[in-house]
Coordinates of C-alpha atoms and ligand atoms in Angstrom, one line a residue:
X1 CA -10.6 20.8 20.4
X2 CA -14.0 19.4 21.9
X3 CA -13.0 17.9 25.9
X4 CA -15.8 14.9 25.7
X5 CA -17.4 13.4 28.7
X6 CA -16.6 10.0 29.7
X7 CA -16.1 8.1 26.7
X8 CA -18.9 5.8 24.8
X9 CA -17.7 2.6 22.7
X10 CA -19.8 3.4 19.3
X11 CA -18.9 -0.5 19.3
X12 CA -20.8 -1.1 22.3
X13 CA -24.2 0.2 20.8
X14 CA -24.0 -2.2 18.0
X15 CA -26.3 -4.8 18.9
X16 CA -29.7 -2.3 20.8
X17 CA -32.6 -1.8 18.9
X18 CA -31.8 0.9 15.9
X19 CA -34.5 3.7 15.1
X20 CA -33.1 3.8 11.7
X21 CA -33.3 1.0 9.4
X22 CA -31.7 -1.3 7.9
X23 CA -30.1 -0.2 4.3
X24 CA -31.5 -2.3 1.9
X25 CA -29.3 -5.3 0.5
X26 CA -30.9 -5.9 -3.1
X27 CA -32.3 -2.9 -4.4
X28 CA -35.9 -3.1 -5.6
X29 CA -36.2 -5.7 -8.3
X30 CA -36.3 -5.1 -12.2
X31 CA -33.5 -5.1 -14.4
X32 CA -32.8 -1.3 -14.5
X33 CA -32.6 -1.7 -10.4
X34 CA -29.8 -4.9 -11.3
X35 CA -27.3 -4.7 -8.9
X36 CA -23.5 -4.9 -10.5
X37 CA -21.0 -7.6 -8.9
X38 CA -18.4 -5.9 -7.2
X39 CA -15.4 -7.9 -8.9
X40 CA -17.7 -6.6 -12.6
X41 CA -16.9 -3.1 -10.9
X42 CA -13.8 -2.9 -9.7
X43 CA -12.5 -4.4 -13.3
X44 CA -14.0 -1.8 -15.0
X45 CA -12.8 0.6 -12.8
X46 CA -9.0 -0.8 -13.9
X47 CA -9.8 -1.2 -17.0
X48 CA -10.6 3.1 -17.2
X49 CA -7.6 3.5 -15.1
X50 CA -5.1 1.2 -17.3
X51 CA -3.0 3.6 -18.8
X52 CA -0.3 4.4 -16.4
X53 CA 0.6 8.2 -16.2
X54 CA 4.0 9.3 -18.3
X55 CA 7.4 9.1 -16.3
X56 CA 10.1 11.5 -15.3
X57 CA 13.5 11.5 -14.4
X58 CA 14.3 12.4 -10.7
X59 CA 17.2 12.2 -8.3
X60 CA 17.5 9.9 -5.8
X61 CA 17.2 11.5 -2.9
X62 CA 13.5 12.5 -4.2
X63 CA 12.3 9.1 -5.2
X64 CA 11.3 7.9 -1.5
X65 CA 7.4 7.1 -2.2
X66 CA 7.5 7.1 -5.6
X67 CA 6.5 4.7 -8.2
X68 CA 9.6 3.2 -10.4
X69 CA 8.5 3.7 -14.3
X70 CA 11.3 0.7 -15.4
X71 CA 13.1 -2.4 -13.8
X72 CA 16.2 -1.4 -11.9
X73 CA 18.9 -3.5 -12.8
X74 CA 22.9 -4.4 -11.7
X75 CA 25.0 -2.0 -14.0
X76 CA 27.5 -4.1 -12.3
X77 CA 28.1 -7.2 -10.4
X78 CA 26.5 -7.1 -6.8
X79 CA 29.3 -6.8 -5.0
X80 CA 31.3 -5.6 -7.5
X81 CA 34.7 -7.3 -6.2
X82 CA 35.0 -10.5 -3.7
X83 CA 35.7 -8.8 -0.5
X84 CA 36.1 -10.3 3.3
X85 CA 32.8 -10.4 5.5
X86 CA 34.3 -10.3 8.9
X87 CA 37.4 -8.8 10.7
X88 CA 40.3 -11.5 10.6
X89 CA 43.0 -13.5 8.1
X90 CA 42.9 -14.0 4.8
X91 CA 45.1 -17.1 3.7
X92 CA 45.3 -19.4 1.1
X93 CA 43.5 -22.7 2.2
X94 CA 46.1 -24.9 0.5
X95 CA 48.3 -23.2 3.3
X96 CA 47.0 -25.1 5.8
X97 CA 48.0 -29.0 4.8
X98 CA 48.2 -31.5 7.4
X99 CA 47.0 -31.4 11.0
X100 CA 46.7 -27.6 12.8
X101 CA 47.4 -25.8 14.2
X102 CA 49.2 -23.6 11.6
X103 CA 51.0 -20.4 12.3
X104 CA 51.7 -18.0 9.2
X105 CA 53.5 -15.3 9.1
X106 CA 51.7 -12.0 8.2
X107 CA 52.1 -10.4 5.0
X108 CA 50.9 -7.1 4.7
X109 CA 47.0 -5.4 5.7
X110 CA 44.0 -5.2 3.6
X111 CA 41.6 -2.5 4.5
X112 CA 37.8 -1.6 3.3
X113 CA 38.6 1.2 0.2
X114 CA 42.3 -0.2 -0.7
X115 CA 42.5 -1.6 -3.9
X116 CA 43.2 -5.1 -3.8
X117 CA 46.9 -6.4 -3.1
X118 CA 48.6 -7.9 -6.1
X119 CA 49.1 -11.6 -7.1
X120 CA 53.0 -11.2 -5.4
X121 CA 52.1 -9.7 -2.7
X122 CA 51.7 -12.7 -0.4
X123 CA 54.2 -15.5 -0.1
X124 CA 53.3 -18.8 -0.1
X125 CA 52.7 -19.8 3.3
X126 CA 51.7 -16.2 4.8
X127 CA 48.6 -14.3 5.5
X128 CA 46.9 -10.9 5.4
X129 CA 45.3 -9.0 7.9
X130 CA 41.9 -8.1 6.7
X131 CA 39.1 -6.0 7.7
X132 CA 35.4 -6.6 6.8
X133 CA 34.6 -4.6 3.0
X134 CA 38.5 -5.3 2.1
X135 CA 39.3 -6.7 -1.4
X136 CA 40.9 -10.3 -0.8
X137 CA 43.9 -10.2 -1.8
X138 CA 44.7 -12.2 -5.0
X139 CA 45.3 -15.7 -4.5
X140 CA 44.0 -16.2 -1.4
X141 CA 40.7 -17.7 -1.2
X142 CA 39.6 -17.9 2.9
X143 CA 39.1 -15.4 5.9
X144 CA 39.5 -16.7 9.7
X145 CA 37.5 -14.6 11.6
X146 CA 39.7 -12.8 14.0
X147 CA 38.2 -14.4 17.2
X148 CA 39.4 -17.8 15.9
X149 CA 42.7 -17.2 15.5
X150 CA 45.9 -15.8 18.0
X151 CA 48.4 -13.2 17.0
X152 CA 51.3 -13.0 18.2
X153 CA 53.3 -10.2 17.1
X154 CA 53.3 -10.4 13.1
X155 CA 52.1 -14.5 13.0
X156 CA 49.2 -15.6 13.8
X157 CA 48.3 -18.9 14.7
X158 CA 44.9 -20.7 13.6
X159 CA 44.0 -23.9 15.7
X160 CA 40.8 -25.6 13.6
X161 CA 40.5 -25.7 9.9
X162 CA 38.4 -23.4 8.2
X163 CA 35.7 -24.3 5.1
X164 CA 37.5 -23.2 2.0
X165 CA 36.3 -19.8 1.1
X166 CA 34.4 -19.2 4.5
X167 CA 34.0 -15.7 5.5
X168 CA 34.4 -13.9 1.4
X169 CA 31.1 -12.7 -0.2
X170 CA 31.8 -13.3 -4.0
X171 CA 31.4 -10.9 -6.7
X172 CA 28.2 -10.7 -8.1
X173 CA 26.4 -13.2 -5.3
X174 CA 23.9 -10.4 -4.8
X175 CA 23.1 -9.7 -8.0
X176 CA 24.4 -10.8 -11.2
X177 CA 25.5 -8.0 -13.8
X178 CA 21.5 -7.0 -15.9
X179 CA 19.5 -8.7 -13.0
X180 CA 16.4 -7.1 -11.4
X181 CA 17.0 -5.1 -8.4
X182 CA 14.0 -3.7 -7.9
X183 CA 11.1 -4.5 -10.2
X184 CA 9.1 -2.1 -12.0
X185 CA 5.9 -0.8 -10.3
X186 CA 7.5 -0.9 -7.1
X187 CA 6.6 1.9 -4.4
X188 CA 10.1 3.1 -3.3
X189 CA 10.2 2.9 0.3
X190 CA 13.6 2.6 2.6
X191 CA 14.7 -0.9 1.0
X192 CA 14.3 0.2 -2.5
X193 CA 16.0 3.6 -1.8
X194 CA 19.2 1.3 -0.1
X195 CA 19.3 -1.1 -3.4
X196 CA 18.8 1.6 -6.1
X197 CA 22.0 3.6 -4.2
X198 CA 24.0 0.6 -3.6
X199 CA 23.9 0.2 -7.4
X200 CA 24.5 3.3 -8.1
X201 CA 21.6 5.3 -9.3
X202 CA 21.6 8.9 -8.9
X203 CA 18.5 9.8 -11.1
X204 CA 15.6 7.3 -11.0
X205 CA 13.0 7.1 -13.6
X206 CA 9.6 7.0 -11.8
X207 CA 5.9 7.5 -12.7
X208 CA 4.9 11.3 -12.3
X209 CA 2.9 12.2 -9.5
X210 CA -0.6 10.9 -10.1
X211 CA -3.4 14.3 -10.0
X212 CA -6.5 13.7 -8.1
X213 CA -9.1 16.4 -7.9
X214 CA -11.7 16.2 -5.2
X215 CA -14.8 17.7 -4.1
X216 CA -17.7 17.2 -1.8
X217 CA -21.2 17.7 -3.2
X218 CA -24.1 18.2 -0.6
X219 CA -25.9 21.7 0.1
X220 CA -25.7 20.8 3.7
X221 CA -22.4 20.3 4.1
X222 CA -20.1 23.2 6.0
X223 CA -16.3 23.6 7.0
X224 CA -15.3 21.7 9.8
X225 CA -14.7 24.5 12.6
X226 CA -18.2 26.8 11.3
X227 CA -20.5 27.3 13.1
X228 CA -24.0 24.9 11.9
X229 CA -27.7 26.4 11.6
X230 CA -30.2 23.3 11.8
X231 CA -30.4 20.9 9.2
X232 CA -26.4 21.4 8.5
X233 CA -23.2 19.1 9.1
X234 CA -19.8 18.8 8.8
X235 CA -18.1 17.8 5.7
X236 CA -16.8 14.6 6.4
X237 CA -15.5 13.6 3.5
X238 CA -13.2 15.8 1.9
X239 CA -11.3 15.4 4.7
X240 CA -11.5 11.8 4.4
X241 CA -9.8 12.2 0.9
X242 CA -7.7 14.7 2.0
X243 CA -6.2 12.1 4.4
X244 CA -6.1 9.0 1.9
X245 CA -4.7 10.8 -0.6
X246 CA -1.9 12.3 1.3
X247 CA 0.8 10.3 -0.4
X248 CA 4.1 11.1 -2.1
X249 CA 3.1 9.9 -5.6
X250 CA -0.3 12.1 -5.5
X251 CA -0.3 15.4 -6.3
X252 CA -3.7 16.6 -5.0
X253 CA -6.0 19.1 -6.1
X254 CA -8.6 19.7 -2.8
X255 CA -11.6 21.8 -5.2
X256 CA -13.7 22.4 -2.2
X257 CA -17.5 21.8 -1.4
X258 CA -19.9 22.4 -4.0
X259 CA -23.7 23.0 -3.1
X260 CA -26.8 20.2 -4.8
X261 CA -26.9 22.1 -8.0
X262 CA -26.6 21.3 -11.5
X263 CA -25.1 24.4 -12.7
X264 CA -22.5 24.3 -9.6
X265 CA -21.7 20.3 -10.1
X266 CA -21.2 20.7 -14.0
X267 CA -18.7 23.5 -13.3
X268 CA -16.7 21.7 -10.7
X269 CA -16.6 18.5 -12.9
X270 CA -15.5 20.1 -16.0
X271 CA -13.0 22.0 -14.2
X272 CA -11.8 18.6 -12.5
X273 CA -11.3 16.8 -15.5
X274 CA -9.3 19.1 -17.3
X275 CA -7.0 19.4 -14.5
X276 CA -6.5 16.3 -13.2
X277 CA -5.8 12.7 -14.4
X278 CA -8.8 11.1 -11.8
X279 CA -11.6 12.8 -10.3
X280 CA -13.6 12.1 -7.0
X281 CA -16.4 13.3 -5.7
X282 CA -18.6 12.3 -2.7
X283 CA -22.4 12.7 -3.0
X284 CA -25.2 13.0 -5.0
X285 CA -24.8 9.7 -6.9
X286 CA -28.1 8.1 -5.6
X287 CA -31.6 8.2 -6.9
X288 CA -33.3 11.0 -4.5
X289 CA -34.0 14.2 -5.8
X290 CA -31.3 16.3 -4.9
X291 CA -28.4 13.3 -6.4
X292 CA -27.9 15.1 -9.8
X293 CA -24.3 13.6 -10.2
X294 CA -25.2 11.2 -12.6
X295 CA -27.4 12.9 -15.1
X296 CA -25.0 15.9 -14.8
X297 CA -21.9 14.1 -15.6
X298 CA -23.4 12.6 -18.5
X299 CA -24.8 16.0 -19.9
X300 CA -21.1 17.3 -19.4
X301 CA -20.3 15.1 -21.6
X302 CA -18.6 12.5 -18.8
X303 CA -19.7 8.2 -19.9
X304 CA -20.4 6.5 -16.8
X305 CA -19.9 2.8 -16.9
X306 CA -21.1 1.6 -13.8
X307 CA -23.4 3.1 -11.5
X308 CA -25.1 0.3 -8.7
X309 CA -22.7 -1.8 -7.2
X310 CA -23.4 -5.5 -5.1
X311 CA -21.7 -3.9 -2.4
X312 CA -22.1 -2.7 1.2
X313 CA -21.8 0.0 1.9
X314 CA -21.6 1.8 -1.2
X315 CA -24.2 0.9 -3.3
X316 CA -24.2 3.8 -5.3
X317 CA -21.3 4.6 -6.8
X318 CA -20.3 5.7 -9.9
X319 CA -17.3 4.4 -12.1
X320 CA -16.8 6.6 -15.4
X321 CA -14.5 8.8 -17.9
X322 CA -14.8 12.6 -18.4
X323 CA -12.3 14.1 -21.3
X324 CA -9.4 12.4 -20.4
X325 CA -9.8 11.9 -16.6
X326 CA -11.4 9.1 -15.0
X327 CA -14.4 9.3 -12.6
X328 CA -15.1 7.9 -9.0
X329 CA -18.7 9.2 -7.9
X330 CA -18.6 8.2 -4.1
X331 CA -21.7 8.0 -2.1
X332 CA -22.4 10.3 0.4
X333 CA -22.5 8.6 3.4
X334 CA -18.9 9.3 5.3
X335 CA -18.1 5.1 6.0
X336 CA -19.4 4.1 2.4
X337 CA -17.5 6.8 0.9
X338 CA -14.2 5.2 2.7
X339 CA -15.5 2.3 1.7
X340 CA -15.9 3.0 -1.8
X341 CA -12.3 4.9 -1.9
X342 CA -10.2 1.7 -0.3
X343 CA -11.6 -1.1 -2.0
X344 CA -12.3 0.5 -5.5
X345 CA -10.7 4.2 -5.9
X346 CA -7.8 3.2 -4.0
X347 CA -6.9 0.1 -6.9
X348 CA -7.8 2.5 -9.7
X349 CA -5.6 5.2 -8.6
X350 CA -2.7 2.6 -7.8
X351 CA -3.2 0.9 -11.5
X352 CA -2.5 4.6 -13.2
X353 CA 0.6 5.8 -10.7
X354 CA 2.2 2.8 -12.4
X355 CA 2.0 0.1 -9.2
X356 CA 2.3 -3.5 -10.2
X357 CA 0.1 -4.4 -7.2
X358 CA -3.1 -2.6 -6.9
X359 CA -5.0 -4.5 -4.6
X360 CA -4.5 -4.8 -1.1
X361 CA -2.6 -7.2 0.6
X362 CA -5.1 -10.3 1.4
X363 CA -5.2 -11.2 5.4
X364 CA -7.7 -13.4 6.9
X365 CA -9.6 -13.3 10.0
X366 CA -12.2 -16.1 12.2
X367 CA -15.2 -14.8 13.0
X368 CA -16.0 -15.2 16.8
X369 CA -19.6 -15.8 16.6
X370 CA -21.6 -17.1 13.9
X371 CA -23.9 -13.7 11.7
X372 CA -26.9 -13.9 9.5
X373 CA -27.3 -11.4 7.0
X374 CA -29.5 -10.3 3.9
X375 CA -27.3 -11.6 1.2
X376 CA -27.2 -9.8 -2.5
X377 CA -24.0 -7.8 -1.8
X378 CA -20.2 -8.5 -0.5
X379 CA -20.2 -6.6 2.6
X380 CA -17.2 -4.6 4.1
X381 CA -18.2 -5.0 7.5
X382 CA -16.1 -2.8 10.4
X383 CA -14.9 -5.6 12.9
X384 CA -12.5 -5.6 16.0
X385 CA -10.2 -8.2 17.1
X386 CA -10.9 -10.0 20.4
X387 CA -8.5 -12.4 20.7
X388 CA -7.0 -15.1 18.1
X389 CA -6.8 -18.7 17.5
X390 CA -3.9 -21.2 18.1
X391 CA -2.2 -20.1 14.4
X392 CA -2.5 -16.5 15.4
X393 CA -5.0 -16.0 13.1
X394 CA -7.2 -12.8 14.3
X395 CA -10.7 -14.0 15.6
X396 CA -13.3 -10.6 15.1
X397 CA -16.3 -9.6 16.2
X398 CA -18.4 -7.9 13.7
X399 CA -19.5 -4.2 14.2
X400 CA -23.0 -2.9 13.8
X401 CA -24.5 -4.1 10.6
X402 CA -25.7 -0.9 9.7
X403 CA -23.1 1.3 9.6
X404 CA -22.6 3.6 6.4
X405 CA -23.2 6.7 8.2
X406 CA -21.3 5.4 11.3
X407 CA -18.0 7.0 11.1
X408 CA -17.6 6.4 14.7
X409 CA -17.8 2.6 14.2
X410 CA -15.1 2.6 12.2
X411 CA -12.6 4.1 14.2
X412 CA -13.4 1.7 17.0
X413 CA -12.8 -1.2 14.4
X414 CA -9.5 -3.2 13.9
X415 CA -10.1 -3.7 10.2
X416 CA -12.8 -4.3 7.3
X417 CA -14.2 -8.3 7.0
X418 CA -15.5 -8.9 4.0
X419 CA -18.3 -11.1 3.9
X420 CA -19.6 -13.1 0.8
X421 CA -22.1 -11.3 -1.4
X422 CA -24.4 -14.8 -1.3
X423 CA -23.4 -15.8 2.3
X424 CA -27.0 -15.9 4.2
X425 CA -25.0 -17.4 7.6
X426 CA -21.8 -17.3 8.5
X427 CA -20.9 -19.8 11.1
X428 CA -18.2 -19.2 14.1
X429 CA -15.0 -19.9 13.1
X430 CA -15.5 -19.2 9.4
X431 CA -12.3 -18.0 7.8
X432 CA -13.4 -14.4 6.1
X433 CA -10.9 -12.0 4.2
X434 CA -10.1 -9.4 6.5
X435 CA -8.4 -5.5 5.2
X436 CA -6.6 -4.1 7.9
X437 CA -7.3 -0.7 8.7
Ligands
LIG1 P1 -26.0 11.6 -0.6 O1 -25.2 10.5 -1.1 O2 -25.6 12.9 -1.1 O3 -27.5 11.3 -0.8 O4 -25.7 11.7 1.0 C1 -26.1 10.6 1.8 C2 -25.9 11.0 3.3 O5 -24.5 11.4 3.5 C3 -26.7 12.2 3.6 O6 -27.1 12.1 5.0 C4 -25.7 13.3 3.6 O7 -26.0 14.4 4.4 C5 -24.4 12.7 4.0 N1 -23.2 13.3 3.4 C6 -23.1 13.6 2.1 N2 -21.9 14.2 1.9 C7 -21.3 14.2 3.1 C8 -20.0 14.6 3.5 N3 -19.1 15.2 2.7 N4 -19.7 14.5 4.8 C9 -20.5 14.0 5.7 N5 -21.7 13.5 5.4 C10 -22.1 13.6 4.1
LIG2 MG1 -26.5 14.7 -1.1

């Protein structure tokens, strides 16, 4: 653990001069230098990743983040007999003719887990004490709560008039017998869980855990924790996919950091793609001399179907297939290949663990000052809240607008705005789509 000295907001620095510039935001022209739209990109990325992994049977109690392979439906009504929702009477409304109050004598108990008491067993004129989850007895149709009503002894007197079958949830008024409890594609988190148990599922049939084999590429990179001759730095990355794919329906496969060589990059690719059903790596996929991801991917045998995105950051990326896994070539830099993993790896990998949705959740955010920008690319700009308007929608600021290496920045922002590929300005107050973070 590093002790820092007295702490500088990376946010704060956003707006000095910057030694390093700009990243470019159209690529040098000519048509092999064409930019691809991001929306063009991320559906070919699902279209590669359309073919959900096979299912498996597993038991309840090990389904919590898992993906559900079918619909769950009602084996049975839900609930499966009318039953009283409160603590109280059950009578028969008919009982009560005339003006109140009534008193009725009491004609036996009904309890949650007794079975219900027969047609006989109350005379006309009497009630039942009942307790929330009982059966109601048959015949009667309407529970007093126990607060409105006095006993006295074995009668009980009720002073206003109930509505005719208050306080009874019917059979079958949660769900009907067949109908969808929870719908396939579903992540199974703590609501699921509760439904697929109330309906009695012991074994649930989900999507097998999704493999995804990662590695770093860069010559330069070392393990977090050793020690760094000049010229070195810490792996960022892997460790960024470490985190992101820590999840219950992802089986992961970490395959280390692999040094700017083709003979060590084809190895660790082939090796990926047999193994797993999606492979990631970080680096290498741009056009300098050392990026040999591309052209050694192909040779492996791997087709790459998009290689230049219209975003930022994240321009190069690569979206392919390799034997039967699918590719994500993420760029090198540590906040594009975040980037890169939530808005496009993320969906793909979602799309083949069997999730209906794959695309985040849409939220919306006001910028708080108006921004001019190169346009040519949808940006994924870090921003931070500072305060929001009168429908509690979040006004931002936007973060520094170069930022791919900028890890950093990204910690001090609230969330991603995402700012129109052909937007030149961007007014204050305009409404931008805004990913949480
Ligand atoms: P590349 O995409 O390989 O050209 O890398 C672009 C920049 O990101 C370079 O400055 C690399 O040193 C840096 N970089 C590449 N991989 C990583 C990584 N795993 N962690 C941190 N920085 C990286
Ligand atoms: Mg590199």
């Amino acid at each position: 653990m590093v002790i820092c000295p007295p702490a500088i907001d990376p946010a704060d620095e956003m707006s000095g001069p910057r030694a390093v510039p700009q990243d470019d935001c159209t690529g040098a022209s000519g048509p092999q230098n064409r930019l691809m739209p991001f929306d063009d990109a991320l559906a070919t990325g699902l279209g590669l990743a359309a073919r959900p992994v096979p299912m498996e049977t597993v038991a309840l109690s090990d389904a919590v983040g898992r993906v559900l392979a079918g619909r769950a439906c009602a084996g049975s009504p839900m609930p499966a007999f009318d039953h009283a929702a409160m603590d109280g009477y059950a009578v028969r409304y008919s009982d009560l003719a005339g003006p109140g109050p009534w008193t009725l004598e009491l004609n036996g108990r009904a309890a949650a887990g007794d079975a219900p008491l027969p047609a006989d067993a109350v005379a006309t004129g009497a009630a039942v004490r009942i307790l929330t989850g009982a059966p109601i007895p048959a015949g009667l149709d309407t529970v007093i709560m126990q607060e409105h009503a006095a006993r006295s002894g074995n009668r009980v007197t009720i002073a206003d008039r109930p509505r005719q079958g208050a306080n009874i949830r019917l059979t079958g008024e949660d769900a009907a017998i067949g109908a969808t409890v929870v719908a396939e594609g579903t992540l199974l988190g703590v609501r699921e869980i509760a439904a697929l148990a109330s309906i009695g599922e012991a074994a649930v049939d989900v999507r097998r855990k999704l493999r995804i084999a990662w590695f770093s590429s860069g010559s330069e990179l070392r393990e977090p924790g050793e020690p760094l001759a000049p010229g070195q730095i810490h792996d960022a990355n892997r460790y960024t996919l470490l985190a992101a794919l820590d999840q219950p329906w992802i089986d992961r496969l970490d395959l280390g950091t692999v040094p700017d060589t083709p003979r060590a990059l084809t190895d660790a690719l082939i090796d990926a793609s047999h193994r797993a059903d999606m492979v990631v790596s970080t680096g290498g996929v741009s056009v300098g001399d050392e990026d040999h991801m591309p052209s050694v991917f192909r040779e492996a045998g791997g087709d790459i179907r998009a290689m230049r995105i219209a975003m930022k950051p994240g321009k190069p990326l690569a979206i392919g297939r390799m034997n039967d896994a699918v590719y994500l070539g993420l760029p090198g830099n540590p906040v594009a290949a975040f980037v890169g993993w939530l808005t496009i790896g993320a969906p793909m990998a979602r799309l083949m663990a069997g999730f209906a949705d794959v695309r985040p959740p849409r939220h919306f955010a006001r910028l708080a000052a108006a921004s001019s920008r190169r346009p040519g690319r949808r940006e994924f700009r870090p921003a931070r809240i500072t305060g929001r308007d009168d429908n509690g929608v979040p006004r931002i600021e936007l973060l520094g607008s170069s930022f791919s290496a900028r890890i950093g920045l990204l910690c001090a922002a609230d969330g991603l705005a995402v700012l129109p590929a052909d937007a030149e300005t961007l007014d204050a107050d305009t409404v931008v789509e805004f990913i949480w973070l």
